[in-house]
Short mmCIF file of C-alpha atoms in Angstrom, two decimals:
data_model
loop_
_atom_site.label_atom_id
_atom_site.label_comp_id
_atom_site.label_asym_id
_atom_site.label_seq_id
_atom_site.Cartn_x
_atom_site.Cartn_y
_atom_site.Cartn_z
CA UNK A 297 73.70 40.27 -2.95
CA UNK A 298 76.62 39.13 -0.84
CA UNK A 299 79.89 39.45 -2.69
CA UNK A 300 80.70 35.73 -2.23
CA UNK A 301 77.59 34.87 -4.26
CA UNK A 302 78.38 37.52 -6.88
CA UNK A 303 81.96 36.30 -7.35
CA UNK A 304 80.92 32.63 -7.30
CA UNK A 305 78.32 33.19 -10.01
CA UNK A 306 80.80 35.18 -12.08
CA UNK A 307 83.39 32.39 -11.87
CA UNK A 308 80.80 29.77 -12.83
CA UNK A 309 79.48 31.52 -15.94
CA UNK A 310 81.00 30.33 -19.19
CA UNK A 311 82.24 33.37 -21.06
CA UNK A 312 81.74 33.55 -24.78
CA UNK A 313 85.23 34.97 -25.25
CA UNK A 314 86.97 32.53 -22.91
CA UNK A 315 90.38 31.57 -24.25
CA UNK A 316 92.97 28.92 -23.46
CA UNK A 317 92.80 27.70 -19.89
CA UNK A 318 89.49 29.48 -19.17
CA UNK A 319 87.83 27.67 -22.05
CA UNK A 320 89.25 24.33 -20.90
CA UNK A 321 87.93 24.88 -17.37
CA UNK A 322 84.51 25.70 -18.82
CA UNK A 323 84.64 22.48 -20.83
CA UNK A 324 85.50 20.43 -17.72
CA UNK A 325 82.60 22.08 -15.89
CA UNK A 326 80.25 21.13 -18.72
CA UNK A 327 81.49 17.53 -18.63
CA UNK A 328 80.88 17.41 -14.86
CA UNK A 329 77.35 18.72 -15.34
CA UNK A 330 76.61 16.17 -18.08
CA UNK A 331 78.07 13.31 -16.04
CA UNK A 332 75.94 14.23 -13.03
CA UNK A 333 72.85 14.62 -15.22
CA UNK A 334 73.34 11.22 -16.91
CA UNK A 335 73.99 9.46 -13.60
CA UNK A 336 70.93 10.96 -11.92
CA UNK A 337 68.71 10.30 -14.96
CA UNK A 338 69.90 6.69 -15.12
CA UNK A 339 69.21 6.24 -11.40
CA UNK A 340 65.68 7.61 -11.67
CA UNK A 341 64.85 5.48 -14.72
CA UNK A 342 66.31 2.27 -13.31
CA UNK A 343 64.67 2.64 -9.89
CA UNK A 344 61.35 3.52 -11.56
CA UNK A 345 61.55 0.40 -13.72
CA UNK A 346 62.48 -1.72 -10.69
CA UNK A 347 59.56 -0.29 -8.70
CA UNK A 348 57.16 -0.84 -11.57
CA UNK A 349 58.49 -4.33 -12.20
CA UNK A 350 58.10 -5.26 -8.53
CA UNK A 351 54.55 -3.93 -8.30
CA UNK A 352 53.51 -5.38 -11.65
CA UNK A 353 54.98 -8.75 -10.78
CA UNK A 354 53.18 -8.75 -7.46
CA UNK A 355 49.88 -7.66 -9.02
CA UNK A 356 49.97 -10.23 -11.79
CA UNK A 357 51.11 -13.08 -9.57
CA UNK A 358 48.38 -12.35 -7.02
CA UNK A 359 45.85 -11.96 -9.82
CA UNK A 360 46.30 -15.69 -10.49
CA UNK A 361 47.72 -17.01 -7.22
CA UNK A 362 46.37 -16.23 -3.77
CA UNK A 363 47.46 -14.23 -0.75
CA UNK A 364 47.33 -17.29 1.54
CA UNK A 365 46.93 -20.95 0.68
CA UNK A 366 45.68 -23.68 3.06
CA UNK A 367 46.34 -27.23 1.89
CA UNK A 368 46.44 -30.77 3.22
CA UNK A 369 49.71 -32.46 4.14
CA UNK A 370 49.21 -35.21 1.52
CA UNK A 371 47.93 -32.84 -1.15
CA UNK A 372 44.29 -33.56 -0.36
CA UNK A 373 41.94 -31.80 2.05
CA UNK A 374 38.73 -33.28 3.44
CA UNK A 375 35.81 -31.17 4.66
CA UNK A 376 37.11 -28.13 2.84
CA UNK A 377 33.98 -26.10 3.55
CA UNK A 378 34.59 -26.38 7.27
CA UNK A 379 38.23 -25.33 6.81
CA UNK A 380 37.12 -22.36 4.67
CA UNK A 381 34.56 -21.28 7.28
CA UNK A 382 37.16 -21.48 10.06
CA UNK A 383 39.70 -19.50 8.03
CA UNK A 384 37.07 -16.87 7.21
CA UNK A 385 36.76 -16.10 10.93
CA UNK A 386 40.08 -14.29 10.76
CA UNK A 387 39.34 -10.55 10.51
CA UNK A 388 41.83 -10.04 7.66
CA UNK A 389 40.32 -12.73 5.40
CA UNK A 390 37.81 -11.31 2.92
CA UNK A 391 37.24 -14.27 0.57
CA UNK A 392 37.85 -18.03 0.33
CA UNK A 393 37.79 -20.47 -2.58
CA UNK A 394 38.53 -24.22 -2.86
CA UNK A 395 40.85 -25.52 -5.55
CA UNK A 396 42.31 -28.68 -7.00
CA UNK A 397 45.80 -28.44 -8.51
CA UNK A 398 47.23 -31.30 -10.56
CA UNK A 399 49.48 -31.94 -13.53
CA UNK A 400 48.14 -32.83 -16.95
CA UNK A 401 48.91 -32.96 -20.64
CA UNK A 402 46.84 -31.25 -23.32
CA UNK A 403 46.65 -32.50 -26.87
CA UNK A 404 45.04 -30.89 -29.90
CA UNK A 405 45.63 -31.47 -33.61
CA UNK A 406 49.08 -33.07 -33.31
CA UNK A 407 50.25 -30.53 -30.71
CA UNK A 408 50.97 -31.65 -27.13
CA UNK A 409 51.75 -29.44 -24.14
CA UNK A 410 52.24 -30.16 -20.46
CA UNK A 411 50.18 -27.94 -18.18
CA UNK A 412 49.14 -27.23 -14.63
CA UNK A 413 45.44 -28.01 -14.23
CA UNK A 414 43.49 -26.08 -11.62
CA UNK A 415 39.97 -27.00 -10.67
CA UNK A 416 37.95 -24.02 -9.41
CA UNK A 417 34.47 -22.87 -8.49
CA UNK A 418 34.01 -19.80 -10.77
CA UNK A 419 31.79 -17.88 -8.35
CA UNK A 420 34.18 -18.37 -5.41
CA UNK A 421 37.36 -18.04 -7.51
CA UNK A 422 36.27 -14.58 -8.63
CA UNK A 423 36.71 -13.43 -5.02
CA UNK A 424 40.37 -14.47 -4.72
CA UNK A 425 41.66 -14.01 -8.29
CA UNK A 426 41.17 -11.74 -11.30
CA UNK A 427 40.47 -14.23 -14.09
CA UNK A 428 37.32 -12.38 -15.17
CA UNK A 429 39.43 -9.27 -15.83
CA UNK A 430 42.09 -11.34 -17.63
CA UNK A 431 39.68 -13.00 -20.08
CA UNK A 432 40.48 -12.25 -23.74
CA UNK A 433 37.82 -14.44 -25.34
CA UNK A 434 35.02 -16.67 -24.13
CA UNK A 435 33.70 -16.50 -20.58
CA UNK A 436 35.08 -17.59 -17.24
CA UNK A 437 31.54 -18.30 -16.02
CA UNK A 438 31.14 -20.85 -18.84
CA UNK A 439 32.92 -23.35 -16.59
CA UNK A 440 29.89 -25.42 -15.58
CA UNK A 441 29.93 -28.77 -13.75
CA UNK A 442 29.49 -31.73 -16.10
CA UNK A 443 30.07 -29.64 -19.23
CA UNK A 444 33.80 -30.33 -19.13
CA UNK A 445 34.80 -26.88 -20.27
CA UNK A 446 38.34 -25.56 -20.00
CA UNK A 447 39.89 -22.09 -19.93
CA UNK A 448 43.42 -21.88 -21.34
CA UNK A 449 46.20 -19.34 -20.96
CA UNK A 450 46.79 -17.30 -24.10
CA UNK A 451 50.26 -18.68 -24.89
CA UNK A 452 49.14 -22.22 -24.12
CA UNK A 453 46.19 -21.87 -26.51
CA UNK A 454 48.52 -20.40 -29.14
CA UNK A 455 50.96 -23.30 -28.77
CA UNK A 456 48.10 -25.78 -29.23
CA UNK A 457 46.53 -23.65 -32.01
CA UNK A 458 43.25 -24.01 -30.13
CA UNK A 459 40.41 -21.49 -30.11
CA UNK A 460 37.16 -21.10 -28.21
CA UNK A 461 34.84 -23.93 -29.24
CA UNK A 462 37.60 -26.43 -30.03
CA UNK A 463 37.77 -29.71 -28.14
CA UNK A 464 41.13 -30.53 -26.59
CA UNK A 465 42.17 -33.78 -24.95
CA UNK A 466 43.34 -33.67 -21.35
CA UNK A 467 45.50 -36.57 -20.22
CA UNK A 468 45.78 -37.08 -16.45
CA UNK A 469 48.86 -38.82 -15.02
CA UNK A 470 46.71 -40.96 -12.70
CA UNK A 471 46.26 -44.11 -14.78
CA UNK A 472 43.79 -46.96 -15.00
CA UNK A 473 45.36 -50.27 -14.04
CA UNK A 474 44.38 -53.04 -16.46
CA UNK A 475 45.72 -56.57 -16.92
CA UNK A 476 47.51 -55.43 -20.06
CA UNK A 477 49.02 -52.12 -18.88
CA UNK A 478 48.49 -48.91 -16.97
CA UNK A 479 46.42 -46.62 -19.16
CA UNK A 480 46.30 -42.84 -18.60
CA UNK A 481 42.97 -41.19 -17.91
CA UNK A 482 41.85 -39.25 -20.99
CA UNK A 483 38.96 -36.82 -21.28
CA UNK A 484 37.92 -34.31 -23.93
CA UNK A 485 37.30 -30.73 -22.83
CA UNK A 486 35.74 -27.90 -24.78
CA UNK A 487 37.67 -24.62 -24.79
CA UNK A 488 35.24 -22.07 -23.34
CA UNK A 489 37.66 -19.21 -22.72
CA UNK A 490 41.19 -17.88 -23.09
CA UNK A 491 42.81 -15.63 -20.47
CA UNK A 492 45.93 -13.48 -20.50
CA UNK A 493 47.35 -12.62 -17.08
CA UNK A 494 50.43 -10.95 -18.58
CA UNK A 495 52.80 -13.43 -16.89
CA UNK A 496 54.34 -15.94 -19.23
CA UNK A 497 54.52 -18.58 -16.49
CA UNK A 498 50.72 -18.65 -16.18
CA UNK A 499 49.76 -17.76 -19.75
CA UNK A 500 51.79 -20.68 -21.10
CA UNK A 501 51.23 -23.31 -18.44
CA UNK A 502 47.86 -22.99 -16.68
CA UNK A 503 44.48 -24.47 -17.58
CA UNK A 504 41.28 -24.00 -15.55
CA UNK A 505 38.42 -26.46 -15.27
CA UNK A 506 35.42 -26.69 -12.96
CA UNK A 507 36.07 -28.15 -9.52
CA UNK A 508 33.52 -30.96 -10.02
CA UNK A 509 35.10 -31.95 -13.33
CA UNK A 510 38.54 -31.98 -11.70
CA UNK A 511 37.25 -34.20 -8.86
CA UNK A 512 35.82 -36.63 -11.41
CA UNK A 513 38.94 -36.65 -13.61
CA UNK A 514 41.42 -37.07 -10.77
CA UNK A 515 39.14 -39.32 -8.66
CA UNK A 516 39.10 -37.09 -5.60
CA UNK A 517 35.43 -37.59 -4.68
CA UNK A 518 34.56 -34.61 -2.42
CA UNK A 519 38.16 -33.81 -1.55
CA UNK A 520 40.13 -30.81 -2.80
CA UNK A 521 43.80 -29.83 -2.79
CA UNK A 522 43.21 -26.87 -0.51
CA UNK A 523 41.56 -23.50 0.06
CA UNK A 524 42.79 -20.17 -1.31
CA UNK A 525 42.31 -17.00 0.75
CA UNK A 526 42.24 -13.33 -0.12
CA UNK A 527 43.15 -10.71 2.50
CA UNK A 528 42.22 -7.06 2.80
CA UNK A 529 45.95 -6.24 3.08
CA UNK A 530 48.26 -8.43 1.01
CA UNK A 531 51.29 -7.36 3.07
CA UNK A 532 49.66 -8.89 6.16
CA UNK A 533 49.90 -12.36 4.59
CA UNK A 534 52.93 -13.59 6.64
CA UNK A 535 51.24 -12.64 9.91
CA UNK A 536 47.89 -14.17 8.89
CA UNK A 537 49.64 -17.38 7.79
CA UNK A 538 51.16 -17.68 11.25
CA UNK A 539 47.83 -17.10 13.00
CA UNK A 540 45.58 -19.34 10.88
CA UNK A 541 46.70 -22.76 12.25
CA UNK A 542 45.29 -21.71 15.61
CA UNK A 543 41.86 -21.15 14.05
CA UNK A 544 41.69 -24.29 11.88
CA UNK A 545 41.02 -27.57 13.65
CA UNK A 546 42.28 -29.85 10.84
CA UNK A 547 45.93 -30.69 10.16
CA UNK A 548 46.85 -28.32 7.34
CA UNK A 549 49.81 -26.52 5.83
CA UNK A 550 49.53 -22.75 5.48
CA UNK A 551 51.72 -20.77 3.09
CA UNK A 552 51.56 -17.18 1.86
CA UNK A 553 52.59 -15.45 -1.34
CA UNK A 554 55.81 -14.05 0.14
CA UNK A 555 57.11 -17.60 0.58
CA UNK A 556 55.64 -19.32 -2.46
CA UNK A 557 57.06 -16.66 -4.79
CA UNK A 558 59.95 -15.46 -2.66
CA UNK A 559 62.52 -16.12 -5.39
CA UNK A 560 60.94 -13.53 -7.69
CA UNK A 561 60.79 -10.74 -5.15
CA UNK A 562 64.20 -11.46 -3.63
CA UNK A 563 65.76 -11.38 -7.08
CA UNK A 564 64.10 -8.04 -7.88
CA UNK A 565 65.11 -6.54 -4.50
CA UNK A 566 68.73 -7.71 -4.89
CA UNK A 567 68.93 -6.42 -8.45
CA UNK A 568 67.44 -3.09 -7.41
CA UNK A 569 69.99 -2.72 -4.60
CA UNK A 570 72.98 -3.60 -6.77
CA UNK A 571 71.89 -1.35 -9.64
CA UNK A 572 71.38 1.52 -7.19
CA UNK A 573 74.89 1.09 -5.80
CA UNK A 574 76.47 0.88 -9.26
CA UNK A 575 74.65 3.94 -10.57
CA UNK A 576 75.44 5.94 -7.44
CA UNK A 577 79.10 5.21 -8.14
CA UNK A 578 78.59 6.76 -11.58
CA UNK A 579 77.09 9.84 -9.94
CA UNK A 580 80.02 9.90 -7.50
CA UNK A 581 82.53 9.83 -10.38
CA UNK A 582 80.70 12.69 -12.07
CA UNK A 583 80.52 14.63 -8.81
CA UNK A 584 84.24 14.25 -8.13
CA UNK A 585 84.99 15.59 -11.60
CA UNK A 586 84.08 18.85 -9.92
CA UNK A 587 87.27 18.45 -7.85
CA UNK A 588 89.45 18.76 -10.95
CA UNK A 589 87.36 21.68 -12.19
CA UNK A 590 87.73 23.62 -8.95
CA UNK A 591 91.41 22.75 -8.53
CA UNK A 592 92.11 24.22 -11.97
CA UNK A 593 89.91 27.22 -11.18
CA UNK A 594 91.80 27.86 -7.94
CA UNK A 595 95.13 27.66 -9.75
CA UNK A 596 93.94 30.15 -12.36
CA UNK A 597 92.43 32.53 -9.81
CA UNK A 598 95.42 32.68 -7.45
CA UNK A 599 95.95 36.37 -8.12
CA UNK A 600 92.23 37.15 -7.76
CA UNK A 601 92.11 35.28 -4.47
CA UNK A 602 95.15 37.16 -3.20
CA UNK A 603 93.64 40.53 -4.12
CA UNK A 604 90.38 39.62 -2.37
CA UNK A 605 92.35 38.62 0.71
CA UNK A 606 94.28 41.91 0.72
CA UNK A 607 90.95 43.76 0.45
CA UNK A 608 89.80 42.04 3.65
CA UNK A 609 88.09 38.85 2.46
CA UNK A 610 88.27 36.13 5.11
CA UNK A 611 89.35 32.54 4.37
CA UNK A 612 85.75 31.47 5.05
CA UNK A 613 84.48 33.83 2.34
CA UNK A 614 87.03 32.54 -0.16
CA UNK A 615 85.99 28.98 0.63
CA UNK A 616 82.32 29.91 0.24
CA UNK A 617 83.01 31.32 -3.25
CA UNK A 618 84.37 28.03 -4.58
CA UNK A 619 81.88 25.88 -2.70
CA UNK A 620 79.17 27.93 -4.39
CA UNK A 621 80.82 27.47 -7.77
CA UNK A 622 80.90 23.68 -7.34
CA UNK A 623 77.35 23.62 -5.94
CA UNK A 624 76.04 25.50 -8.98
CA UNK A 625 77.69 22.99 -11.31
CA UNK A 626 76.13 20.15 -9.31
CA UNK A 627 72.68 21.75 -9.13
CA UNK A 628 72.56 22.37 -12.88
CA UNK A 629 73.53 18.73 -13.50
CA UNK A 630 70.98 17.53 -10.95
CA UNK A 631 68.18 19.61 -12.45
CA UNK A 632 68.94 18.34 -15.95
CA UNK A 633 69.19 14.74 -14.69
CA UNK A 634 65.91 14.88 -12.78
CA UNK A 635 64.09 16.42 -15.76
CA UNK A 636 65.54 13.89 -18.20
CA UNK A 637 65.01 10.94 -15.86
CA UNK A 638 61.37 11.78 -15.16
CA UNK A 639 60.71 12.35 -18.86
CA UNK A 640 62.19 8.96 -19.76
CA UNK A 641 60.56 7.11 -16.86
CA UNK A 642 57.09 8.36 -17.84
CA UNK A 643 57.54 7.56 -21.55
CA UNK A 644 59.23 4.15 -21.56
CA UNK A 645 56.25 2.68 -23.41
CA UNK A 646 57.21 4.92 -26.35
CA UNK A 647 61.00 4.91 -25.97
CA UNK A 648 61.52 1.12 -25.78
CA UNK A 649 59.53 0.26 -28.97
CA UNK A 650 61.31 3.10 -30.79
CA UNK A 651 64.72 1.75 -29.74
CA UNK A 652 63.73 -1.79 -30.73
CA UNK A 653 62.67 -0.52 -34.15
CA UNK A 654 65.90 1.41 -34.65
CA UNK A 655 68.27 -1.30 -33.39
CA UNK A 656 66.30 -4.32 -34.56
CA UNK A 657 66.96 -5.98 -31.19
CA UNK A 658 64.45 -7.21 -28.62
CA UNK A 659 65.05 -5.15 -25.49
CA UNK A 660 62.18 -6.62 -23.47
CA UNK A 661 61.49 -10.36 -23.80
CA UNK A 662 58.43 -11.45 -21.85
CA UNK A 663 59.68 -15.05 -21.77
CA UNK A 664 62.67 -13.85 -19.76
CA UNK A 665 61.04 -11.23 -17.52
CA UNK A 666 57.62 -12.96 -17.13
CA UNK A 667 55.84 -9.67 -17.87
CA UNK A 668 54.58 -8.63 -21.29
CA UNK A 669 55.51 -4.94 -21.13
CA UNK A 670 58.13 -2.82 -19.38
CA UNK A 671 56.54 -1.22 -16.30
CA UNK A 672 57.63 2.01 -14.64
CA UNK A 673 56.61 3.64 -11.37
CA UNK A 674 58.25 6.84 -10.13
CA UNK A 675 58.26 7.13 -6.35
CA UNK A 676 58.75 10.67 -4.97
CA UNK A 677 60.77 9.21 -2.08
CA UNK A 678 63.26 7.71 -4.54
CA UNK A 679 63.66 10.99 -6.43
CA UNK A 680 64.18 12.93 -3.19
CA UNK A 681 66.77 10.39 -2.00
CA UNK A 682 68.65 10.49 -5.30
CA UNK A 683 68.73 14.28 -5.41
CA UNK A 684 69.73 14.59 -1.76
CA UNK A 685 72.58 12.07 -1.89
CA UNK A 686 73.84 13.39 -5.22
CA UNK A 687 73.88 16.96 -3.92
CA UNK A 688 75.74 15.83 -0.79
CA UNK A 689 78.34 14.12 -3.01
CA UNK A 690 78.66 17.35 -4.99
CA UNK A 691 79.21 19.43 -1.85
CA UNK A 692 81.76 16.94 -0.50
CA UNK A 693 83.64 17.17 -3.79
CA UNK A 694 83.93 20.97 -3.43
CA UNK A 695 85.40 20.98 0.09
CA UNK A 696 89.05 20.16 -0.59
CA UNK A 697 89.61 22.60 -3.54
CA UNK A 698 87.72 25.32 -1.65
CA UNK A 699 89.82 24.73 1.46
CA UNK A 700 92.97 24.98 -0.66
CA UNK A 701 91.72 28.29 -2.05
CA UNK A 702 91.12 29.63 1.44
CA UNK A 703 94.74 28.79 2.37
CA UNK A 704 96.29 30.90 -0.42
CA UNK A 705 98.98 33.24 0.91
CA UNK A 706 98.47 36.71 -0.68
CA UNK A 707 102.17 37.59 -0.49
CA UNK A 708 103.22 34.38 -2.24
CA UNK A 709 100.51 34.70 -4.88
CA UNK A 710 101.33 38.32 -5.76
CA UNK A 711 105.15 38.04 -5.59
CA UNK A 712 105.60 37.73 -9.34
CA UNK A 713 102.52 39.69 -10.46
#
């Protein structure tokens, strides 16, 4: 073992019999380690939650919405089958489905709720959305033309106190003009299913009916609102949306999920960036605590440094000793932080309910975050970046005290010894 490593390890070890200043230096070293560990653990947990939240949000949104949406300029699209066939020619498009999207009001047993009504073809809709997987009761395939069945979101059904088999009243805003007044169009629908997508926006405000029933209710004849497309690569949606107008002969508007839900993903990306910066500042504060630890260690070891210099130690070797001491403090803190952060990130489903039970507070409100449970996804790239940058901060913090140690004049240090 090189003597620089031996001396650096000896200086770093906390002695059981340390007294006075030695004990205080050991305490400062421990605080630096704990600060680094807490900062790194917090970074790993927060970035994991942000990654999980982003992926879960994207998955749940696209389980109900579509990758690309082709619609008419006036909200109505003629000859939708021809438009769907032309869109399907694009090599990235794997499925198409027509839809009608209108506003409505549901009423059941004194309860009234506004809702978004979507008319779908169950067989085609299964190719672009995941409603079959989201069903909690009833059947998505029970939507049959002429039966006037309806599938409700879980929270919407709960608000109406409606169950499968109940008949709810759907009120359409398009009214019937009579000599006396304008009367709203009213039709009874039987609840044939209840779905839970896990996003409060959809679970509380979306109702599905058959496309034919929607055309009859909203007087659209053979027209639809548009065609929904599913791609083999969801991240290719912006490019496909730019290319589709060249393949479709009709005048249509094409939008993709990155634009229709851009506010969600921009908010998550901005929050992730800001939280990363803030937590890295915490790690930086903990890392620069090492400066005070090493400065005090250098002051205490003046005589030792001078003796090493008189025995032939070079300034570079003296600097290496204290750099090693600071690096060990940082590495121990990093190792503890990574272990604690990964442990927390992989067990948030247990930790959060336990904290809610202890504190009595709601830490995760699905009405605020749109997702029913706190997601977490640890990315190796994030962990590597956190560890690398934190270790660099630790090494930077050791440079000045170590340089000061290497500049100690042996004659001055030993004058009064």
